[in-house]
PDB file of C-alpha atoms in Angstrom:
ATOM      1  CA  UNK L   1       0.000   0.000   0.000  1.00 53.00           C
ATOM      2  CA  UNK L   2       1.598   3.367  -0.418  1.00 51.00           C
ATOM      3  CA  UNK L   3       2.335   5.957   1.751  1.00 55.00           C
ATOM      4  CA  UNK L   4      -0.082   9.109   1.903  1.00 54.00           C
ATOM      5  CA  UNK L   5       2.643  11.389   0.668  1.00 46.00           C
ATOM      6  CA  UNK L   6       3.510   9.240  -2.494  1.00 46.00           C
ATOM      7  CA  UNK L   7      -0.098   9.073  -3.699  1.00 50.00           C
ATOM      8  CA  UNK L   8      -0.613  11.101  -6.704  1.00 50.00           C
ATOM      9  CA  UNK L   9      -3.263  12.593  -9.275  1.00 48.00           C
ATOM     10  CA  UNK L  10      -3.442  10.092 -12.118  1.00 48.00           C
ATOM     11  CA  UNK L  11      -5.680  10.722 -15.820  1.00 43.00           C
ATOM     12  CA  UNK L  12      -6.600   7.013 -16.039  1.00 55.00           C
ATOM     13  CA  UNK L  13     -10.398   6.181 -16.153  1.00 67.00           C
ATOM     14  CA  UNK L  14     -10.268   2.712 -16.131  1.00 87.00           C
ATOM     15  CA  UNK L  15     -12.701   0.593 -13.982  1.00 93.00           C
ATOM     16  CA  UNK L  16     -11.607  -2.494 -11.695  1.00 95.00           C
ATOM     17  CA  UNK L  17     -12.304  -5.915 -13.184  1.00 94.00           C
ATOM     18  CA  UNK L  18     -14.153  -8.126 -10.544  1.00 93.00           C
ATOM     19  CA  UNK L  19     -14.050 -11.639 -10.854  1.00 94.00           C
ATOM     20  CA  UNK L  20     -15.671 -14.978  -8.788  1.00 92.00           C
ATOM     21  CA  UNK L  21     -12.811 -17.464  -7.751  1.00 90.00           C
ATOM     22  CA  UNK L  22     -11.585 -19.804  -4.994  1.00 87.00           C
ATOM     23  CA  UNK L  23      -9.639 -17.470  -3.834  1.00 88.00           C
ATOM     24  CA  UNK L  24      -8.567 -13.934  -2.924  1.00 92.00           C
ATOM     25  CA  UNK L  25      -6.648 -12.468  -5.583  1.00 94.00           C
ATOM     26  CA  UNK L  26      -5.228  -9.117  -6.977  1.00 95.00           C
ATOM     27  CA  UNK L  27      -4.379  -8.993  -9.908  1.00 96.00           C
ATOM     28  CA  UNK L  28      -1.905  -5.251 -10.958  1.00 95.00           C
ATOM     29  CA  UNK L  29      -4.395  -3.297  -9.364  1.00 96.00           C
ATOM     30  CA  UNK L  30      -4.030  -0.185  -9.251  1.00 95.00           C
ATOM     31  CA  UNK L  31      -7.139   1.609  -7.243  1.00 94.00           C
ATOM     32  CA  UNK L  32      -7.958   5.195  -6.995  1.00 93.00           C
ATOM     33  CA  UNK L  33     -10.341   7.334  -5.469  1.00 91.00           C
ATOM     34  CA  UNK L  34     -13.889   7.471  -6.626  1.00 90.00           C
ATOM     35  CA  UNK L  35     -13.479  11.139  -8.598  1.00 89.00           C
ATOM     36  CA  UNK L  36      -9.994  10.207  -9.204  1.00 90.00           C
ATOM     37  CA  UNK L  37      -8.125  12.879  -7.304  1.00 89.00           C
ATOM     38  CA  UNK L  38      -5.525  10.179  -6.057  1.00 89.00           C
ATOM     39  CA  UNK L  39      -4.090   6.838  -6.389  1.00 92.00           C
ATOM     40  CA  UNK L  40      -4.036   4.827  -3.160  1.00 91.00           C
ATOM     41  CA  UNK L  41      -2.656   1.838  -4.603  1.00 91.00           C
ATOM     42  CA  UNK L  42      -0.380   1.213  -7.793  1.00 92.00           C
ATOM     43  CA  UNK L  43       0.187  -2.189  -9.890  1.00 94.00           C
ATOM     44  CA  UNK L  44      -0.232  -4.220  -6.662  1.00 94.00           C
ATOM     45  CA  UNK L  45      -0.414  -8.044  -6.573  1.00 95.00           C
ATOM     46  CA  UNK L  46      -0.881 -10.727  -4.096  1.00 93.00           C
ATOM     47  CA  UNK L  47      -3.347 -14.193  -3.267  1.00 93.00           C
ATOM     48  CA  UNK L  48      -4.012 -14.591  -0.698  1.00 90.00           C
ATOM     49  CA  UNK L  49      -4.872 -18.788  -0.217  1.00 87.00           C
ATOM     50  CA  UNK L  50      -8.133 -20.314   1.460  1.00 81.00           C
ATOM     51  CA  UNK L  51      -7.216 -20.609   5.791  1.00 76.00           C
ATOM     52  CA  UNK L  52      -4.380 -18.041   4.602  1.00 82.00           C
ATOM     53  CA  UNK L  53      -4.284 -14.682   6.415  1.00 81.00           C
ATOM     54  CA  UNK L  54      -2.782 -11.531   5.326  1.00 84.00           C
ATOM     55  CA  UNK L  55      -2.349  -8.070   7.453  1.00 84.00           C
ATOM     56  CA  UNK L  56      -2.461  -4.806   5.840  1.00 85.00           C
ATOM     57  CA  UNK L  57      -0.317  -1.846   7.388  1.00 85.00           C
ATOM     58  CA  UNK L  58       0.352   1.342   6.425  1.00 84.00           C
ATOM     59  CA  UNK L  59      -0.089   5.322   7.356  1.00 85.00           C
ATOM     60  CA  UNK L  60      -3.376   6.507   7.848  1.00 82.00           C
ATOM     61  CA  UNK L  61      -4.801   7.584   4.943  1.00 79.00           C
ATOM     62  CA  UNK L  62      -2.857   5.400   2.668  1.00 82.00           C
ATOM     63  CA  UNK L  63      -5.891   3.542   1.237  1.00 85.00           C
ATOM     64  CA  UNK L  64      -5.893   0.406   3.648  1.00 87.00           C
ATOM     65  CA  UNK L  65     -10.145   0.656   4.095  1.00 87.00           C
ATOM     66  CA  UNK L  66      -9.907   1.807   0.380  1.00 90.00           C
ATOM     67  CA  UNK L  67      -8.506  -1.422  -0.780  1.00 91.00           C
ATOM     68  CA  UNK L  68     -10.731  -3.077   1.272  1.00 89.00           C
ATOM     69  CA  UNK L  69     -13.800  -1.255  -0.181  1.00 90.00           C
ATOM     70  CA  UNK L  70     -12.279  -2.014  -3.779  1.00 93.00           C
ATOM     71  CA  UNK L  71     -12.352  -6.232  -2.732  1.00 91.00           C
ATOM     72  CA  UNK L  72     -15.869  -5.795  -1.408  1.00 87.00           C
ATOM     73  CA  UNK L  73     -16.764  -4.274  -4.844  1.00 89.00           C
ATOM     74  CA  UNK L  74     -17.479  -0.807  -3.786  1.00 89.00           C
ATOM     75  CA  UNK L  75     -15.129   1.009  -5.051  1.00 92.00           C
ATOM     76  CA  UNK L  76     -13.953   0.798  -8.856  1.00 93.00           C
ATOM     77  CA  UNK L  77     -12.067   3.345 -10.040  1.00 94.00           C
ATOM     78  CA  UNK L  78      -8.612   2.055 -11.537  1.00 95.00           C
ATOM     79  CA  UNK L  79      -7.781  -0.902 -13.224  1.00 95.00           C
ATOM     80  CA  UNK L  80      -6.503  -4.746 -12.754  1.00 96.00           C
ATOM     81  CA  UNK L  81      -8.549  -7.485 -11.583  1.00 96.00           C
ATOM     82  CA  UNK L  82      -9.589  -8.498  -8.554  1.00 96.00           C
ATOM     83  CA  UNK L  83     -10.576 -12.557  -7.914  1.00 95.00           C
ATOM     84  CA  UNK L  84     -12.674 -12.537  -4.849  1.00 89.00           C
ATOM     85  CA  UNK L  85     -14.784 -16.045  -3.692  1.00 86.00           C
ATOM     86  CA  UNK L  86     -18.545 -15.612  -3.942  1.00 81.00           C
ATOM     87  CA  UNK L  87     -20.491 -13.358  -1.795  1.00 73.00           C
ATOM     88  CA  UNK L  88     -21.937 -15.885   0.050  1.00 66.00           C
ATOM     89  CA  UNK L  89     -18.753 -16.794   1.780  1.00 70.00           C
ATOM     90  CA  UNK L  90     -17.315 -13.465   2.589  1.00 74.00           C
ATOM     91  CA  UNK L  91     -17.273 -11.499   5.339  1.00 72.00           C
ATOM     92  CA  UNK L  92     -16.173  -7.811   6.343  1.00 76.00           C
ATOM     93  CA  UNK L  93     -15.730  -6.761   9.874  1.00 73.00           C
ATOM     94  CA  UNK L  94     -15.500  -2.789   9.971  1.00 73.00           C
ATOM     95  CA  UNK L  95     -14.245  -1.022  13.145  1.00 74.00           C
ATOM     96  CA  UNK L  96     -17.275   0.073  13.977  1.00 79.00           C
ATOM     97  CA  UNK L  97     -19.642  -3.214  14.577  1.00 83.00           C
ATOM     98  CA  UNK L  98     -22.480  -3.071  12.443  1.00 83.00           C
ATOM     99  CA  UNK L  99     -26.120  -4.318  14.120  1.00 88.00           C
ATOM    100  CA  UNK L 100     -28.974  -4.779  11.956  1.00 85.00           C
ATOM    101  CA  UNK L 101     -32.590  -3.374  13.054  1.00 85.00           C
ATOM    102  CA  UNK L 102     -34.187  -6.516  13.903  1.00 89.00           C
ATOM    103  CA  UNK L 103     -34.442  -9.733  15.777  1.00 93.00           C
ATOM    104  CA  UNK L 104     -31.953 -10.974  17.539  1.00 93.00           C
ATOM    105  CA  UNK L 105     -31.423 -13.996  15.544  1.00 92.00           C
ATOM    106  CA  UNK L 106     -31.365 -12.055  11.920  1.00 90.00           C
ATOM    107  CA  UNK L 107     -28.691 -10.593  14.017  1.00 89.00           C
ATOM    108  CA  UNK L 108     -26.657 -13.862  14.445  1.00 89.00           C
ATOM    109  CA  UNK L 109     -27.304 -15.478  10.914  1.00 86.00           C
ATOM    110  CA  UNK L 110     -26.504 -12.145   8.734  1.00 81.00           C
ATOM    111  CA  UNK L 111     -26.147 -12.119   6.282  1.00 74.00           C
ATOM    112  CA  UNK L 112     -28.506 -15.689   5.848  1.00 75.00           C
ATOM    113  CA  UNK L 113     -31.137 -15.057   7.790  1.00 75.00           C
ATOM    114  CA  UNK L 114     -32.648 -17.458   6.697  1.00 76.00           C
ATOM    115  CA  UNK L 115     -31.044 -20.013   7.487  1.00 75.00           C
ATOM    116  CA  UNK L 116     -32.149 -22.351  10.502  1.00 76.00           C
ATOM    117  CA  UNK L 117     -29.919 -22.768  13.767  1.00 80.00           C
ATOM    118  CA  UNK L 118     -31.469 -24.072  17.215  1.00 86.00           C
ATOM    119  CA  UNK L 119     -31.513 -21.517  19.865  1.00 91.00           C
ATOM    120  CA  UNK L 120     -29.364 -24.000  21.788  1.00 90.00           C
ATOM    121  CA  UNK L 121     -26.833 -23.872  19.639  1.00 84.00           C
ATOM    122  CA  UNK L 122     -27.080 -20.325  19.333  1.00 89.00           C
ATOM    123  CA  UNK L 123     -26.723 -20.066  23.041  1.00 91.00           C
ATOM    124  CA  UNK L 124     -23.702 -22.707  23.088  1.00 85.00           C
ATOM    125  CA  UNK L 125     -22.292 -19.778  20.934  1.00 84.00           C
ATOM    126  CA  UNK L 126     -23.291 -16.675  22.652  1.00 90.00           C
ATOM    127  CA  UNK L 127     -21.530 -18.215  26.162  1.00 88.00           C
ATOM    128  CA  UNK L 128     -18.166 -18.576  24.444  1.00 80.00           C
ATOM    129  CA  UNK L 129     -18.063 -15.288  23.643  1.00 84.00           C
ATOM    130  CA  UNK L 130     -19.131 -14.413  27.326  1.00 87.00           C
ATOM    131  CA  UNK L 131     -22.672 -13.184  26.314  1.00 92.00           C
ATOM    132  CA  UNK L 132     -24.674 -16.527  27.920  1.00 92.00           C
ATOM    133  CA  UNK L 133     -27.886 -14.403  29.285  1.00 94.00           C
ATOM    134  CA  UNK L 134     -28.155 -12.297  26.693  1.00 95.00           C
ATOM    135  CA  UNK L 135     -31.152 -13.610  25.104  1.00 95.00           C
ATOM    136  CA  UNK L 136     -32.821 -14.086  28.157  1.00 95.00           C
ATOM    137  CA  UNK L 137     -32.051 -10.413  28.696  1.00 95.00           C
ATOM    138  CA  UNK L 138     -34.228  -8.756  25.957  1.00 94.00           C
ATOM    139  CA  UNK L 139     -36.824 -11.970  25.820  1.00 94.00           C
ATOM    140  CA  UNK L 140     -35.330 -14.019  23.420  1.00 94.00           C
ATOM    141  CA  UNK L 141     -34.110 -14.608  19.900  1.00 94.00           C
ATOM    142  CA  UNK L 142     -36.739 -13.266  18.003  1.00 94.00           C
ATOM    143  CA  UNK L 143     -37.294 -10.125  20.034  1.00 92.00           C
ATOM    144  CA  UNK L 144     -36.858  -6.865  17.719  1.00 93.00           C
ATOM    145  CA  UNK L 145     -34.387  -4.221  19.419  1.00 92.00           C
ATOM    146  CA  UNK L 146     -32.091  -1.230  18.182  1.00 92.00           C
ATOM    147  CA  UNK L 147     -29.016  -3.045  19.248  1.00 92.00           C
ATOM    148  CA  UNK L 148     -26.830  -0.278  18.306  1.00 91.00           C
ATOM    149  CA  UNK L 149     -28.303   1.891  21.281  1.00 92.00           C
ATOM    150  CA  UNK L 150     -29.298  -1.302  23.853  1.00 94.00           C
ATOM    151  CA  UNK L 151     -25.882  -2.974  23.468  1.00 94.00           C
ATOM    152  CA  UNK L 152     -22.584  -1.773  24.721  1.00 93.00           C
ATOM    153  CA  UNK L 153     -19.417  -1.180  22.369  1.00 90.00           C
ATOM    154  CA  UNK L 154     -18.029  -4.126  23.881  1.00 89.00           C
ATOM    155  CA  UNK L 155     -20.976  -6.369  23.394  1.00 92.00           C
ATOM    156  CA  UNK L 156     -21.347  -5.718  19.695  1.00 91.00           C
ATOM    157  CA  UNK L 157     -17.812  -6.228  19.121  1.00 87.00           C
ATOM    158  CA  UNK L 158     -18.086  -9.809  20.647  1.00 88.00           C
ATOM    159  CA  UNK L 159     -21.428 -10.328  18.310  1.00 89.00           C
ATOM    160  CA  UNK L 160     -19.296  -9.075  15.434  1.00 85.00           C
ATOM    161  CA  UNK L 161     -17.214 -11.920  16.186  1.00 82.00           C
ATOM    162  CA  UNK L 162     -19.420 -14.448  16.898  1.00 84.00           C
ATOM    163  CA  UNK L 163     -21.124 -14.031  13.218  1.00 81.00           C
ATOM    164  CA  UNK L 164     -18.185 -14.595  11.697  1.00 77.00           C
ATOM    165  CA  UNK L 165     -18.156 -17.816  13.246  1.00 75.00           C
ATOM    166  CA  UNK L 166     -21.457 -18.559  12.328  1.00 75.00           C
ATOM    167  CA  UNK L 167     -21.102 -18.501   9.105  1.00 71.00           C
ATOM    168  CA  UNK L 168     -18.012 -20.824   9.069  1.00 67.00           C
ATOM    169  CA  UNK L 169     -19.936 -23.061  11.188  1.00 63.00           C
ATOM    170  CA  UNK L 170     -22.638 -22.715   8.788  1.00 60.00           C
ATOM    171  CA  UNK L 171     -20.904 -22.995   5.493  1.00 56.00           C
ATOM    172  CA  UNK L 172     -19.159 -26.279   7.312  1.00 55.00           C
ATOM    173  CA  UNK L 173     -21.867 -27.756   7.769  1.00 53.00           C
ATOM    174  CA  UNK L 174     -23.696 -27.400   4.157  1.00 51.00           C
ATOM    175  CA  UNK L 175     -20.828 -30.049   3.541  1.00 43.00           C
ATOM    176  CA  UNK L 176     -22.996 -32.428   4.940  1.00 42.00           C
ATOM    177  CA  UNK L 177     -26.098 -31.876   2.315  1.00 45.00           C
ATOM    178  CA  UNK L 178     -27.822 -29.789   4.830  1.00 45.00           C
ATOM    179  CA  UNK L 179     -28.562 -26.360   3.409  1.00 44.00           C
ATOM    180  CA  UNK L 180     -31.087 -25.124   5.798  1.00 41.00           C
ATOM    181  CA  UNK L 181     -31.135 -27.680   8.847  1.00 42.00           C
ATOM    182  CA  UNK L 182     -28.251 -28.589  10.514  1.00 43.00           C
ATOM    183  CA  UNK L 183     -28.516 -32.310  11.953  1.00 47.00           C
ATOM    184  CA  UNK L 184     -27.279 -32.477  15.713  1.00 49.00           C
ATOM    185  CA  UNK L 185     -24.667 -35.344  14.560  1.00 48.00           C
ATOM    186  CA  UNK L 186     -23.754 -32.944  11.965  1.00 44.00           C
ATOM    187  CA  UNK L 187     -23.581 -29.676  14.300  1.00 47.00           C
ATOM    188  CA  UNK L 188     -21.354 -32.286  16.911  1.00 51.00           C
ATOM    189  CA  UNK L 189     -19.095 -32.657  14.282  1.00 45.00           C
ATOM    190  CA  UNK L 190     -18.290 -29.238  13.169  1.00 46.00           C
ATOM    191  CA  UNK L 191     -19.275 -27.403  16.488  1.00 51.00           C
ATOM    192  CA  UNK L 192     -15.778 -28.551  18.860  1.00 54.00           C
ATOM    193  CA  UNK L 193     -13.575 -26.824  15.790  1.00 50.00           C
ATOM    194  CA  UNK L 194     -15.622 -23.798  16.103  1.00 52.00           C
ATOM    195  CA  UNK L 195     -15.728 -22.923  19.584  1.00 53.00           C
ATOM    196  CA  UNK L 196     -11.552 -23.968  19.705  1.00 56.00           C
ATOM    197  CA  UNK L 197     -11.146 -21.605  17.233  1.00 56.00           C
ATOM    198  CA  UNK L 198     -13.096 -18.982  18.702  1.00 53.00           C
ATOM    199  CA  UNK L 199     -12.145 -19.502  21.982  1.00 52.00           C
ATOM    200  CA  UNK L 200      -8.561 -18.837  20.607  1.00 54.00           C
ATOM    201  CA  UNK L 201      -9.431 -15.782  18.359  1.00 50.00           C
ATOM    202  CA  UNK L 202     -11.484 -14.222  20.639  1.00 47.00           C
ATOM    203  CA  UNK L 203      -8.468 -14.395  23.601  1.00 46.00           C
ATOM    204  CA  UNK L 204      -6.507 -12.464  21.317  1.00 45.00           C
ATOM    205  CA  UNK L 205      -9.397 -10.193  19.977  1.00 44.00           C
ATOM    206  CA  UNK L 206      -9.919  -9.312  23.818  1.00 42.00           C
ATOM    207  CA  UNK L 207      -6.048  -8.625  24.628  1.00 37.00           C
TER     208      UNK L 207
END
């Protein structure tokens, strides 16, 4: 990523290819901003592999969010190609948790709402994250609340987390052939990885 004082004006109009893979890829991109008063990035490349992880650094303002709006499709001024997997299996996190207005549990299965979990898993979840009462502290899953004003900053954070995990645990278990449902055999299968890996993210989420 380049420094905010190296970033210059550039004449191209070019738009940012985006393209469905197995992976996360970047392919010479160079991204600029929307009006294209700057370039943020220039001719970068990397893949990044499934279970990889990659860190971004740089000084503020040097297009790290950018880049990231640019791989969530957002933003497409520039040019190169960017491979990205399907929608359906992506995830951002932004600084600032986001809470849907809504139930509780369209809160825990964004963004597949509709897909079906037990509350007892769902609460097997919520305690490893240190949140065990609170759907018993607003009435339940499918209680309808502004979370963004009845939840702390520290409480949506851990939610924030805890989705994430969801979804893995979700998209785990549509291995099995189970789309919608997901079989207690199956979810005993699938659920010990989870919460270890949870358990160990969210340790070093918290510190």
């Amino acid at each position: 990523v380049l420094p905010a004082s190296s970033a210059t004006a550039d004449t191209g109009d070019g738009t940012i290819s985006l393209v469905e893979g197995d992976r996360l890829c970047l392919e010479r991109v160079t991204l600029q901003t929307p009006r294209r008063e700057r370039v943020l990035v220039r001719d970068l490349s990397l893949v990044v592999e499934p279970g990889a992880g990659l860190m971004i650094v740089g000084e503020s303002g040097s297009g790290k969010s950018s880049l990231l709006r640019a791989i969530a499709g957002l933003w497409h001024s520039g040019s190169g190609t960017i491979v990205h997997p399907q929608p359906g299996s992506v995830l951002f996190l932004p600084q600032q948790p986001y809470m849907l207005l809504g139930t509780l549990r369209a809160q825990l299965l964004y963004p597949q709402p509709e897909r079906i979990v037990s509350d007892d898993q769902l609460l097997q979840l919520l305690a490893q994250v240190n949140l065990p009462d609170l759907a018993e502290r607003f009435g339940g899953f499918d209680i309808e609340c502004d979370w963004e004003k009845v939840l702390s900053f520290g409480e949506r954070q851990r939610l924030a987390l805890l989705i994430i995990f969801i979804v893995v645990f979700l998209l785990k278990a549509s291995l099995f052939g189970k789309r919608h449902y997901i079989h207690p055999a199956d979810h005993q299968m699938v659920q010990q990885a989870n919460i270890n890996q949870l358990q160990r993210l969210f340790q070093a989420f918290c510190n």
